[in-house]
Each structure stands twice: as structure tokens, then as C-alpha cells.
PDB file of C-alpha atoms and ligand atoms in Angstrom:
ATOM      1  CA  MET Z   1     -28.280 -16.077   7.829  1.00 62.00           C
ATOM      2  CA  ASN Z   2     -26.755 -13.119   6.150  1.00 59.00           C
ATOM      3  CA  THR Z   3     -24.988 -14.229   3.008  1.00 67.00           C
ATOM      4  CA  LYS Z   4     -24.398 -10.736   1.713  1.00 79.00           C
ATOM      5  CA  THR Z   5     -20.788  -9.776   1.351  1.00 84.00           C
ATOM      6  CA  THR Z   6     -19.695  -6.769   3.318  1.00 91.00           C
ATOM      7  CA  SER Z   7     -16.925  -4.610   2.021  1.00 94.00           C
ATOM      8  CA  VAL Z   8     -14.820  -2.078   3.825  1.00 94.00           C
ATOM      9  CA  ASP Z   9     -12.144   0.314   2.689  1.00 95.00           C
ATOM     10  CA  CYS Z  10      -8.610  -0.549   3.645  1.00 94.00           C
ATOM     11  CA  PRO Z  11      -7.549   2.119   6.168  1.00 91.00           C
ATOM     12  CA  ASN Z  12      -4.152   2.268   4.565  1.00 91.00           C
ATOM     13  CA  CYS Z  13      -4.667   2.299   0.801  1.00 94.00           C
ATOM     14  CA  LYS Z  14      -8.469   2.750   0.632  1.00 95.00           C
ATOM     15  CA  LYS Z  15      -8.892  -0.319  -1.515  1.00 95.00           C
ATOM     16  CA  SER Z  16     -12.195  -2.124  -1.180  1.00 95.00           C
ATOM     17  CA  VAL Z  17     -11.757  -5.153   1.047  1.00 93.00           C
ATOM     18  CA  GLU Z  18     -14.116  -8.049   1.397  1.00 92.00           C
ATOM     19  CA  TRP Z  19     -15.034  -8.545   5.045  1.00 92.00           C
ATOM     20  CA  ALA Z  20     -14.666 -12.301   5.137  1.00 91.00           C
ATOM     21  CA  ASP Z  21     -13.644 -14.727   7.847  1.00 90.00           C
ATOM     22  CA  GLU Z  22     -10.814 -15.875   5.632  1.00 91.00           C
ATOM     23  CA  ASN Z  23      -9.426 -12.374   5.467  1.00 91.00           C
ATOM     24  CA  ASN Z  24      -7.149 -12.343   8.476  1.00 92.00           C
ATOM     25  CA  PHE Z  25      -6.001  -8.833   7.687  1.00 93.00           C
ATOM     26  CA  ARG Z  26      -9.373  -7.107   7.718  1.00 92.00           C
ATOM     27  CA  PRO Z  27     -10.098  -4.292   7.680  1.00 92.00           C
ATOM     28  CA  PHE Z  28      -6.876  -4.137   5.741  1.00 93.00           C
ATOM     29  CA  CYS Z  29      -6.506  -5.507   2.220  1.00 94.00           C
ATOM     30  CA  SER Z  30      -3.267  -7.313   2.907  1.00 93.00           C
ATOM     31  CA  LYS Z  31      -0.665  -8.169   5.476  1.00 93.00           C
ATOM     32  CA  ARG Z  32       1.496  -5.395   4.107  1.00 93.00           C
ATOM     33  CA  CYS Z  33      -1.128  -2.727   4.725  1.00 92.00           C
ATOM     34  CA  LYS Z  34      -1.852  -4.084   8.175  1.00 92.00           C
ATOM     35  CA  LEU Z  35       1.798  -4.020   9.145  1.00 90.00           C
ATOM     36  CA  ILE Z  36       2.305  -0.547   7.748  1.00 87.00           C
ATOM     37  CA  ASP Z  37      -0.657   0.847   9.646  1.00 78.00           C
ATOM     38  CA  PHE Z  38       0.020  -1.047  12.847  1.00 68.00           C
ATOM     39  CA  GLY Z  39       3.680  -0.098  12.755  1.00 73.00           C
ATOM     40  CA  GLY Z  40       2.632   3.507  12.323  1.00 68.00           C
ATOM     41  CA  TRP Z  41       0.526   3.859  15.412  1.00 62.00           C
ATOM     42  CA  ALA Z  42       2.640   1.441  17.406  1.00 62.00           C
ATOM     43  CA  SER Z  43       5.748   3.494  16.916  1.00 65.00           C
ATOM     44  CA  GLU Z  44       3.855   6.627  17.918  1.00 61.00           C
ATOM     45  CA  ARG Z  45       2.090   5.256  20.952  1.00 59.00           C
ATOM     46  CA  ASN Z  46       4.428   2.567  22.168  1.00 58.00           C
ATOM     47  CA  SER Z  47       7.843   4.014  21.612  1.00 57.00           C
ATOM     48  CA  ILE Z  48       9.515   2.136  24.427  1.00 54.00           C
ATOM     49  CA  PRO Z  49      13.238   1.849  23.761  1.00 62.00           C
ATOM     50  CA  GLY Z  50      14.599  -1.672  23.894  1.00 64.00           C
ATOM     51  CA  GLU Z  51      11.194  -3.274  23.825  1.00 56.00           C
ATOM     52  CA  SER Z  52       9.898  -5.006  20.740  1.00 56.00           C
ATOM     53  CA  VAL Z  53       6.617  -3.447  19.695  1.00 58.00           C
ATOM     54  CA  TYR Z  54       5.443  -6.419  17.741  1.00 59.00           C
ATOM     55  CA  PRO Z  55       7.220  -9.746  18.241  1.00 59.00           C
ATOM     56  CA  ALA Z  56       5.950 -11.118  14.943  1.00 58.00           C
ATOM     57  CA  ALA Z  57       8.037  -8.623  13.013  1.00 54.00           C
ATOM     58  CA  GLU Z  58       9.744 -11.384  11.083  1.00 58.00           C
ATOM     59  CA  ASP Z  59       6.439 -12.018   9.347  1.00 59.00           C
ATOM     60  CA  GLU Z  60       7.069  -8.777   7.526  1.00 57.00           C
ATOM     61  CA  TYR Z  61       9.488 -10.593   5.273  1.00 57.00           C
ATOM     62  CA  ASP Z  62       7.111 -13.449   4.597  1.00 57.00           C
ATOM     63  CA  GLN Z  63       5.571 -11.914   1.527  1.00 55.00           C
TER      64      GLN Z  63
HETATM   65 ZN1   ZN N 101      -4.508  -1.769   1.650  1.00 68.69          ZN
END
């Protein structure tokens, strides 16, 4: 088994992120970075008026 810890750079803020199963936001460092990045490409690629891009948007306020 590989017990070595893998780290990646957060695509949003470039912070080193531990690639662990418990990190639900990987490769991002936090929910905030994930939402910022996802919202960025989602609004560019899925700009469908009247349709919610990500239904879990209320999680944004659960900081
Ligand atoms: Zn980050």
C-alpha cells in the first residue's frame, strides 16, 4: 500500500493541498476555492438563462 501523502496545488490559489480521501474539495484547498473555480467555468460554459448552474449554491453560505 502506498502510504505516502500526495500533494497538489490548488488550481485557484496555488496553495499546497493534501490529496486525501477526507479532502472532499480536492484538488482545491477548500470549499471556497472549489466554488470560485467551478462558478467561473460554469458561468462561461453553461450560461443558460433561467437554469440553475449548480443547485447546491446555498452551500456557498455554509462557511
Ligand atoms: Zn485554494
